[in-house]
XYZ file of C-alpha atoms in Angstrom:
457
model
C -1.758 -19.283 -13.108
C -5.461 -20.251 -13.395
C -8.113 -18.733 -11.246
C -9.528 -21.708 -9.131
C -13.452 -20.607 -9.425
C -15.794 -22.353 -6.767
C -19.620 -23.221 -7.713
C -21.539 -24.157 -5.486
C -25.210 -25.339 -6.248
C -27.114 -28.169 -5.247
C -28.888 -28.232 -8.614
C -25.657 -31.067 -10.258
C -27.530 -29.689 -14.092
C -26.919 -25.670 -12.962
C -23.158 -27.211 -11.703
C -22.248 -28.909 -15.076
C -23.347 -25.702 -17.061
C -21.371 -23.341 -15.146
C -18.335 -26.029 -15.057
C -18.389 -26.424 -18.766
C -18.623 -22.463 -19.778
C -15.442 -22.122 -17.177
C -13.607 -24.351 -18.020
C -13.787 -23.584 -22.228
C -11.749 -20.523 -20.700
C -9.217 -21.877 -19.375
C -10.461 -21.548 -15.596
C -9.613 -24.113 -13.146
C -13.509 -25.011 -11.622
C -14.086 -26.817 -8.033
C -17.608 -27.534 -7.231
C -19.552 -28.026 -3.759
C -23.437 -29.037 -3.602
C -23.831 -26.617 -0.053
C -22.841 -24.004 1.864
C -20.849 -26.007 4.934
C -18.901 -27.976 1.988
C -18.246 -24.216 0.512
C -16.832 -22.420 3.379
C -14.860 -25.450 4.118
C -13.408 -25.411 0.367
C -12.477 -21.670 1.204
C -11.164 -22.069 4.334
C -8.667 -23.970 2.810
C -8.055 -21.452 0.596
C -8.410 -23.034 -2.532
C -10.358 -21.161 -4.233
C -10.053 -17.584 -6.286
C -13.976 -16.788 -7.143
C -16.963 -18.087 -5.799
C -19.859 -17.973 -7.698
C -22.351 -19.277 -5.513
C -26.573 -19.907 -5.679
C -28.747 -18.490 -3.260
C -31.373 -21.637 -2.667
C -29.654 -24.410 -1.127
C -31.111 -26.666 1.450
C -28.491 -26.756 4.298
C -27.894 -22.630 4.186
C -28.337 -20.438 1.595
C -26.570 -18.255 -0.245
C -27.041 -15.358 1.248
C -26.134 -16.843 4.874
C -22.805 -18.683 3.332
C -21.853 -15.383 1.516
C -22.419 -13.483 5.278
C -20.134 -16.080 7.231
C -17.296 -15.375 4.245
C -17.434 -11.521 4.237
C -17.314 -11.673 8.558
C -14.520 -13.780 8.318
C -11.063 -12.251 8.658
C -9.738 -15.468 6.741
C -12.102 -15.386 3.905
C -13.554 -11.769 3.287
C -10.988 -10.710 0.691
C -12.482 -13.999 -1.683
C -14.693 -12.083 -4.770
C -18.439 -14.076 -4.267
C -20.825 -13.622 -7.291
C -24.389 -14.978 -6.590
C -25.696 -16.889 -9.819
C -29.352 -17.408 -9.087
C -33.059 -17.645 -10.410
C -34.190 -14.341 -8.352
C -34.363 -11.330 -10.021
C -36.532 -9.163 -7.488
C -34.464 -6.211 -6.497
C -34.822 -6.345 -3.095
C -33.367 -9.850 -3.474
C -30.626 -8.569 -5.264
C -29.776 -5.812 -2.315
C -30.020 -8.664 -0.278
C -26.991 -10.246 -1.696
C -24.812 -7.256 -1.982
C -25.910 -6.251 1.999
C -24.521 -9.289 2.757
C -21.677 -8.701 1.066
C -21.901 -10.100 -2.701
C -19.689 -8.190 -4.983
C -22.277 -9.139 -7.244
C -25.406 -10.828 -8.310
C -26.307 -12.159 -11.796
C -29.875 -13.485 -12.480
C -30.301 -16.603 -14.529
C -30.124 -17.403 -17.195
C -26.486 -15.391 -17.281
C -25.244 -14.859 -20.712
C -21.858 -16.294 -21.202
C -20.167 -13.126 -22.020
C -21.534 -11.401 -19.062
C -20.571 -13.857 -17.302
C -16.673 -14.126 -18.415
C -16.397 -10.721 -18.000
C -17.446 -10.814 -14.702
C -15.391 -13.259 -13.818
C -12.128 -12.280 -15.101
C -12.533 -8.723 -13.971
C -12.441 -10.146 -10.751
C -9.717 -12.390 -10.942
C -7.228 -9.717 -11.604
C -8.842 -7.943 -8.424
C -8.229 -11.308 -6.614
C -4.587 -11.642 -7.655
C -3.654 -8.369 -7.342
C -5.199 -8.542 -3.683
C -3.301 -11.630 -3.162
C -0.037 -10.298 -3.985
C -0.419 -7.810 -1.509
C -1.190 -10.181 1.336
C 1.774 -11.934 0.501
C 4.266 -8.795 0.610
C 2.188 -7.933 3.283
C 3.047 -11.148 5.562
C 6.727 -9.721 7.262
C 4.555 -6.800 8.372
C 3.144 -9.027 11.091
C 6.501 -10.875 11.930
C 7.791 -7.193 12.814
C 4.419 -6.772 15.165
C 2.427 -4.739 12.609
C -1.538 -5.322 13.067
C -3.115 -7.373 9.908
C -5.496 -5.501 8.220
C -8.070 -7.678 8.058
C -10.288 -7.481 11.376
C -10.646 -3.840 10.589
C -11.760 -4.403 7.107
C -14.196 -6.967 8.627
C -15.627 -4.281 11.027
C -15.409 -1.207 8.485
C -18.864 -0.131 7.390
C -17.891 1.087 3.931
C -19.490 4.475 4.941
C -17.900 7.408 5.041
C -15.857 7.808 1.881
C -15.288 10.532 -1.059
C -17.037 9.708 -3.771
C -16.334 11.637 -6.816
C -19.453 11.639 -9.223
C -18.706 12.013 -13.030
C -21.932 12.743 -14.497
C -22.846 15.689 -16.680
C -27.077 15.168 -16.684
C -27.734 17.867 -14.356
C -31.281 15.745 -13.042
C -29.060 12.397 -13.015
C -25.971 13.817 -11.087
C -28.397 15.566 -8.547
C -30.493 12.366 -7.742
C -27.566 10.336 -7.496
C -25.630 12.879 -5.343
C -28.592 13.046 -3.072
C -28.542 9.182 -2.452
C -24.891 8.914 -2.090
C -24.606 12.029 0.283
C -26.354 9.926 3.441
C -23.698 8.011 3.659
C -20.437 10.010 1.957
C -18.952 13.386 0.938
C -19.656 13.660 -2.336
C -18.035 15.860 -4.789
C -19.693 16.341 -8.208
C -18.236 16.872 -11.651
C -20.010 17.840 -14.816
C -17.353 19.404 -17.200
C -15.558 15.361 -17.815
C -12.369 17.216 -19.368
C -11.817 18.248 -16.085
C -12.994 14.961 -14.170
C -8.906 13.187 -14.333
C -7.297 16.197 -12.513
C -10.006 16.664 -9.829
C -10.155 12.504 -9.180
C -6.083 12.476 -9.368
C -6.064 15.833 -6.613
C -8.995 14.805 -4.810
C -7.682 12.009 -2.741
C -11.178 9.879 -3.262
C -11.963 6.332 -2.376
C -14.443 6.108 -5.557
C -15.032 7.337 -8.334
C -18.052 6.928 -10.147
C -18.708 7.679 -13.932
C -21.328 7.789 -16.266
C -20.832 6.398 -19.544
C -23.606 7.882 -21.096
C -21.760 11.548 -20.974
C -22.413 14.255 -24.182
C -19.128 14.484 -26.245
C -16.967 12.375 -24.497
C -15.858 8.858 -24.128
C -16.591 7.592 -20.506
C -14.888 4.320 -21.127
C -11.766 6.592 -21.870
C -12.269 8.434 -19.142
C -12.344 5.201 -17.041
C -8.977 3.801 -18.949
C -6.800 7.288 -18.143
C -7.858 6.834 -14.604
C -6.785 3.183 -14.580
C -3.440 4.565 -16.448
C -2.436 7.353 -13.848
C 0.065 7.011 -10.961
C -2.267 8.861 -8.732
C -5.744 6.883 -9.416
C -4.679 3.704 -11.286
C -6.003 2.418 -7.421
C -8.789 4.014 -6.916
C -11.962 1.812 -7.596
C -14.411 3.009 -10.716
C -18.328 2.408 -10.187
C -19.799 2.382 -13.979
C -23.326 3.567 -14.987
C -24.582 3.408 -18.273
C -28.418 3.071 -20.057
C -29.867 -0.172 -20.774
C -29.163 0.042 -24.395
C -25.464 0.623 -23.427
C -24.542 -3.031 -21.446
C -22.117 -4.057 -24.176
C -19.660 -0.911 -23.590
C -19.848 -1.736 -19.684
C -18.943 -5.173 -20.656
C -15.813 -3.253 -22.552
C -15.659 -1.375 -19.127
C -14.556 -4.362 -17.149
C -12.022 -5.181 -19.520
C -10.001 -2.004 -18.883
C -10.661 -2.074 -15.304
C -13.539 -1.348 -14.178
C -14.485 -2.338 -11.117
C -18.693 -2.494 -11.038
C -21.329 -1.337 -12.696
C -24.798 -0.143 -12.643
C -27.929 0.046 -15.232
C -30.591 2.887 -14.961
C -32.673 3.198 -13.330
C -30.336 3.423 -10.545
C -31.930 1.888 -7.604
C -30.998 3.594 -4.339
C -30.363 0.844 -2.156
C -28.029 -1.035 -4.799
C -25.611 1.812 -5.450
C -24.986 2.469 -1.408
C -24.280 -0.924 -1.323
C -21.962 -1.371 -4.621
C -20.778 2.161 -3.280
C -19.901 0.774 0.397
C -18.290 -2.530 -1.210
C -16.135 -0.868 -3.250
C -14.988 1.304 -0.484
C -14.304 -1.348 1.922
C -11.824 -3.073 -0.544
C -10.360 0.063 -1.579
C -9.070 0.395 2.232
C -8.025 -2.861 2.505
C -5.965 -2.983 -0.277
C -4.790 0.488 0.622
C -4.176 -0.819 4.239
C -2.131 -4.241 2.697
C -0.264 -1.459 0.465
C 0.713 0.831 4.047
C 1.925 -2.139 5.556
C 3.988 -3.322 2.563
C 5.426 -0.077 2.613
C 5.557 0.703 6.252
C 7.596 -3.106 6.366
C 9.652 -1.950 3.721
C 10.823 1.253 5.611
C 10.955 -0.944 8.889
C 13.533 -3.578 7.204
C 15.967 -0.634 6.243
C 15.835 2.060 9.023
C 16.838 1.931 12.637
C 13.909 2.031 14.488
C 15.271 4.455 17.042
C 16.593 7.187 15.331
C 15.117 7.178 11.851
C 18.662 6.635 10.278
C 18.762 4.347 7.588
C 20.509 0.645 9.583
C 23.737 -0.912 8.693
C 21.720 -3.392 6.312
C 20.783 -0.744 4.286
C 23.777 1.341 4.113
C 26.389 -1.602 3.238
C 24.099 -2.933 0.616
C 23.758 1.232 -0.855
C 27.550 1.816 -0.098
C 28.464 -0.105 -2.651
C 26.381 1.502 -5.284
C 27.121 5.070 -4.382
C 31.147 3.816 -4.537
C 30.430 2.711 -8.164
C 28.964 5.395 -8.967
C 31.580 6.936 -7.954
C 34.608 5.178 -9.578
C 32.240 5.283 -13.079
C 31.523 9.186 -12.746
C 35.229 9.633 -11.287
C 33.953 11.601 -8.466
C 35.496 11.984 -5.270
C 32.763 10.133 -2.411
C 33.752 10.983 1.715
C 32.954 8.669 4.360
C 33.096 9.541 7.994
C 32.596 6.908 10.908
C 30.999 9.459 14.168
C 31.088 7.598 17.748
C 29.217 9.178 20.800
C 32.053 9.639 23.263
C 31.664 7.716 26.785
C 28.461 6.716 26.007
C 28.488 3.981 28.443
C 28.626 6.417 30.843
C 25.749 8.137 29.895
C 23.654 4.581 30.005
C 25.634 4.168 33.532
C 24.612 7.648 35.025
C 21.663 8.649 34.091
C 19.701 4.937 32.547
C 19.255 3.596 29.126
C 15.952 6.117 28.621
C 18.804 8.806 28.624
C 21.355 7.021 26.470
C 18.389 6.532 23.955
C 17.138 10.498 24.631
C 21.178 11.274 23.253
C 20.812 9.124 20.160
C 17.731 10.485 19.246
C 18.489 13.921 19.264
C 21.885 13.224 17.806
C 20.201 11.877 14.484
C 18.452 15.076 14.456
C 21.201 17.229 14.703
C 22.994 15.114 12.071
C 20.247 15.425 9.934
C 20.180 19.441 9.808
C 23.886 19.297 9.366
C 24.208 17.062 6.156
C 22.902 17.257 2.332
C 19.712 15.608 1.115
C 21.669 13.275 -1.339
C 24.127 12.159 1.899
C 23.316 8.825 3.487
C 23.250 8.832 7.152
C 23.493 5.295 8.946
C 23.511 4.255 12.347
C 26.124 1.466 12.143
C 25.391 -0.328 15.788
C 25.354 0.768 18.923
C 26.950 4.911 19.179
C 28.752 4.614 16.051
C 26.910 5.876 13.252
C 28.172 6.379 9.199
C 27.786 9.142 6.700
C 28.200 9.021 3.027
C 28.835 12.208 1.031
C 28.989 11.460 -2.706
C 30.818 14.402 -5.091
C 32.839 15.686 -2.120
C 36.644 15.217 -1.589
C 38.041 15.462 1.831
C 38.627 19.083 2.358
C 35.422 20.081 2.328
C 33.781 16.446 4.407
C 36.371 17.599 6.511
C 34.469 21.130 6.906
C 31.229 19.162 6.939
C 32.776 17.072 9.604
C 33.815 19.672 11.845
C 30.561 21.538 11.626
C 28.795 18.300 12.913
C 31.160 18.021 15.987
C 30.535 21.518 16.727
C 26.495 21.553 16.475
C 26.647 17.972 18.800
C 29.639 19.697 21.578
C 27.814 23.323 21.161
C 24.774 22.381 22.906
C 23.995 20.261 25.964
C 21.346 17.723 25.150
C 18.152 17.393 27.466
C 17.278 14.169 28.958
C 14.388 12.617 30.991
C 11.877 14.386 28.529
C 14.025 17.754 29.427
C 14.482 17.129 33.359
C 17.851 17.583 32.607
C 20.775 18.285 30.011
C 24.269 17.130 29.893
C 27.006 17.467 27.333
C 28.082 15.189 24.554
C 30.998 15.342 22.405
C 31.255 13.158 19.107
C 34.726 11.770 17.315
C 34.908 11.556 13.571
C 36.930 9.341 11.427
C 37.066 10.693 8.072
C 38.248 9.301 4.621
C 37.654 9.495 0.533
C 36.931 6.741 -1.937
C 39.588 7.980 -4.484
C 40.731 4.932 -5.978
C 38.467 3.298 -8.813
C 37.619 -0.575 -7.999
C 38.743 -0.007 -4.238
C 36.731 -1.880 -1.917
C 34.027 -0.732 0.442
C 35.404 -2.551 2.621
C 38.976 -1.358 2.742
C 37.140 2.558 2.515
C 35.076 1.636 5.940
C 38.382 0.332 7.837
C 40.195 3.481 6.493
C 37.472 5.530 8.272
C 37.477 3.516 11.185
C 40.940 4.052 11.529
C 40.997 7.493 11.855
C 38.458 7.224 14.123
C 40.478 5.347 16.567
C 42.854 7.666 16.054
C 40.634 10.593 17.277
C 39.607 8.908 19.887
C 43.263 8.098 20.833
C 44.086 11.626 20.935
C 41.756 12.928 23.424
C 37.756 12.417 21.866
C 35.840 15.572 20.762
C 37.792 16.083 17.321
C 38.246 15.026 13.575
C 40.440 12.919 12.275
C 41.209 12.626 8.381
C 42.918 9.279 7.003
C 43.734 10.233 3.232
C 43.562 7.324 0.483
C-alpha cells in the first residue's frame, strides 16, 4: 500500500510543488491549508507522514507538531517540517517539539524522497505492531502509548561509533548530560559491543579511517540482536550523498558537522523515545502471545495450546515411528480442598503442583493444565514403561510432601491419580489417544485415588 503523506501549508503554490514531487512517486498526497484542518485529518487517522510548514496563520507549525507528539492518538505519526527557516535555533525548535525532522527550503527532491520513504517503512512497521498489539488491551494489558507520551527520551545507552579521538570526546561530552554513553573507536569491534551492549542507540560516524560506516550501519540493520535498535548517522558536509545511501539501508537520522549540541540531544532523545515504544508494542505482542497459550495460574501451557501442539508432536511421531506417552493427572478431592480451607487454598495447591510437575518432567515434555484439577503431559520418544516410571515419580514428589497454604499458615496433603497411555499406532487420532488416557484415569481413581494407571494401545 501507498503511504498517505499530509501537507499542510497555507501557501496553495508551496502545496502544488510538494503534491506534484509526491505523487511522481507513487505516494498517495492529502493536503490541509492549517493546523486545526491538520490535526483533524490525523485524528482520523488518515494519514502516514506529515510534512508540515511552520508559518501558518491559525497555529503554526511548531504548535500543531506539539499537540500531535502529546497526543496518545497521534504521537506515533512521523512529522517533517518543510519550511523557509534555516536558523538553528529554529530548527531545535522543531525537533523540541517533537519533529523527527526539519528540512529548509528549497528541499532538493532527492533529499526529500529519501526522507520520506525512510520514514514510511518506520511508519508501517510501527503500525503493524499496534495492530498485533490491539488483543493486548482486550486481555487488560496497559497501551503503551501514554507512557511514550510522558517519556523524556533521557536516560538511554548510547553507543558512539566514532574513531576521531577530538570528535568522539566532544560528542561523548554532550551526550553524557543526558545518557550513559559508551564509546567505540576500533569499528571492527563496534557490531559485537552494539549486539552485547543492550543499547537504545547507536550512533556512527561515517567519516571513519579504513572502514565503511554505511556497512557498518547495514550489518547492524542485518543482525537478530540490533536489526531494532535505531542508528543516528554523522557524516562531513562533503559526504550528504552517502547519508542519503544511509537512509536507504535503514538508517534512521542523520547529522552534518558541525554537530550542534542542542540538535543531537534532541535527534538523540527522539530516537530513544520511539525505540521504547516500539520495544513496548513488541513486549505486549509478545507478552499477548504467551497470555493466549498459557494458563494464567500456573504457568502451564492451556488446553488451547496443547490440543492444537498434540497433534503435531503425534505426527511427528507416527513419521519418526517413535513411541509418544500421554498421561491425564487429576488432583484428588479437590473440591474439598476449595470446601475446607477457600478457593485462595485450592489455587495455593495448583500452583505449587505445576511446580513440582515441572522439576519432575523433561524440557522437550509438554505440560498442560487441561481445566479445572486435571492437567496433561506429553512425553515424545518414550514408550510406556518408562512414562510409567516418570509417572510414578510425579505421584510420589506430589503425595511425599504436604503442600503449604495461606502463604504457609498451614500444609495439608495432596495425592494425584494418573491415567497413562502411548500413541503407538501411526494415523491414530489424538482424540482416541486422550480418551485412552482418560480412561485409565477413571480407572485409578476407581480403585482407590493416589496411584497410576496404564491403558496400553
Amino acid at each position: 500500500m501507498s503511504a498517505r503523506i499530509l501537507v499542510v501549508d497555507d501557501v496553495p503554490a508551496n502545496v502544488k510543488l510538494l503534491e506534484a514531487r509526491l505523487s511522481a512517486e507513487y505516494f498517495d498526497v492529502m493536503t490541509a491549508s492549517n493546523g486545526t484542518e491538520a490535526l483533524a485529518i490525523c485524528h482520523r487517522a488518515e494519514c502516514d507522514i506529515i510534512l508540515l510548514d511552520v508559518m501558518m496563520p491559525d497555529m503554526d507549525g511548531f504548535e500543531v507538531c506539539r499537540r500531535l507528539k502529546t497526543d496518545p492518538a497521534t504521537h506515533h505519526i512521523p512529522v517533517v517540517m518543510v519550511t523557509a527557516l534555516d536558523s538553528p535555533a529554529d530548527r531545535n525548535r522543531g525537533l523540541e517539539a517533537g519533529a523527527d525532522d526539519f528540512l529548509t527550503k528549497p528541499v532538493s527532491d532527492v533529499v526529500l524522497i529519501a526522507r520520506v520513504r525512510s520514514l514510511t517503512r518506520l511508519k508501517m512497521m510501527t503500525d503493524e505492531l499496534r495492530m498485533r498489539a490491539i488483543t493486548s488491551l482486550e486481555i487488560g494489558m496497559q497501551a503503551p502509548e501514554r507512557s511514550a507520551v510522558a517519556d523524556t527520551g533521557k536516560g538511554g545507552r548510547i553507543l558512539l561509533v566514532d574513531d576521531r579521538e577530538s570528535s568522539y570526546e566532544r560528542l561523548a561530552t554532550i551526550l553524557a548530560a543526558e545518557h550513559t554513553i559508551d564509546v567505540e573507536p576500533n569499528p571492527t569491534e563496534a557490531l559485537f559491543h552494539a549486539a552485547e551492549g543492550n543499547y537504545d542507540l547507536l550512533i556512527v560516524s561515517l567519516d571513519l579511517n579504513n572502514f565503511d560506516g554505511l556497512r557498518l550501519c547495514s550489518q547492524a540493520r542485518s543482525l537478530e540482536r540490533t536489526r531494532h535498535v535505531p542508528i543516528l548517522a554523522i557524516a562531513d558536509p562533503e559526504n550528504s550523498t552517502r547519508l542519503l545511501r544511509g537512509l536507504e539501508i535503514g538508517v534512521n537520522d542523520y547529522l552534518l558537522r558541525p554537530i550542534d549540541k542542542t540538535e543531537l540531544l534532541a535527534r538523540a532523545r527522539t530516537q530513544i523515545r520511539r525505540r521504547r515504544y516500539t520495544d513496548h508494542l513488541r513486549d505486549n505482542v509478545q507478552n499477548s502471545i504467551e497470555m493466549a497459550i498459557t494458563d494464567a495460574l500456573t504457568g502451564l501451557h492451556n488446553r488451547r495450546y496443547m490440543e492444537s501442539h498434540l497433534a503435531t508432536l503425534a505426527e511427528q511421531a507416527a513419521t519418526r515411528g517413535k513411541p509418544l506417552a500421554l498421561m491425564i493427572l487429576d488432583i484428588d478431592y479437590f473440591k474439598s480442598i476449595n470446601d475446607n480451607y477457600g478457593h485462595d487454598a485450592g489455587d495455593d495447591v495448583l500452583r505449587e503442583f505445576a511446580v513440582r510437575v515441572r522439576k519432575s518432567i523433561r524440557g522437550i515434555d509438554l505440560a498442560c493444565r487441561y481445566g479445572g484439577e486435571e492437567f496433561v503431559i506429553v512425553m515424545p520418544e518414550t514408550d510406556l514403561h518408562v512414562a510409567g516410571m516418570v509417572a510414578e515419580r510425579l505421584r510420589r514428589s506430589i503425595a511425599g510432601e504436604p503442600f503449604a497454604i495461606h502463604k504457609g499458615a498451614k500444609r495439608i496433603e495432596v495425592t494425584i491419580s494418573i491415567g497413562l497411555t502411548t500413541l503407538e499406532q501411526k494415523g491414530e487420532a489424538v482424540a482416541d489417544v486422550l480418551k485412552r488416557a482418560d480412561t485409565a484415569l477413571y480407572r485409578a481413581k476407581h480403585d482407590g485415588r493416589n496411584r497410576v494407571v496404564s491403558h496400553a494401545a
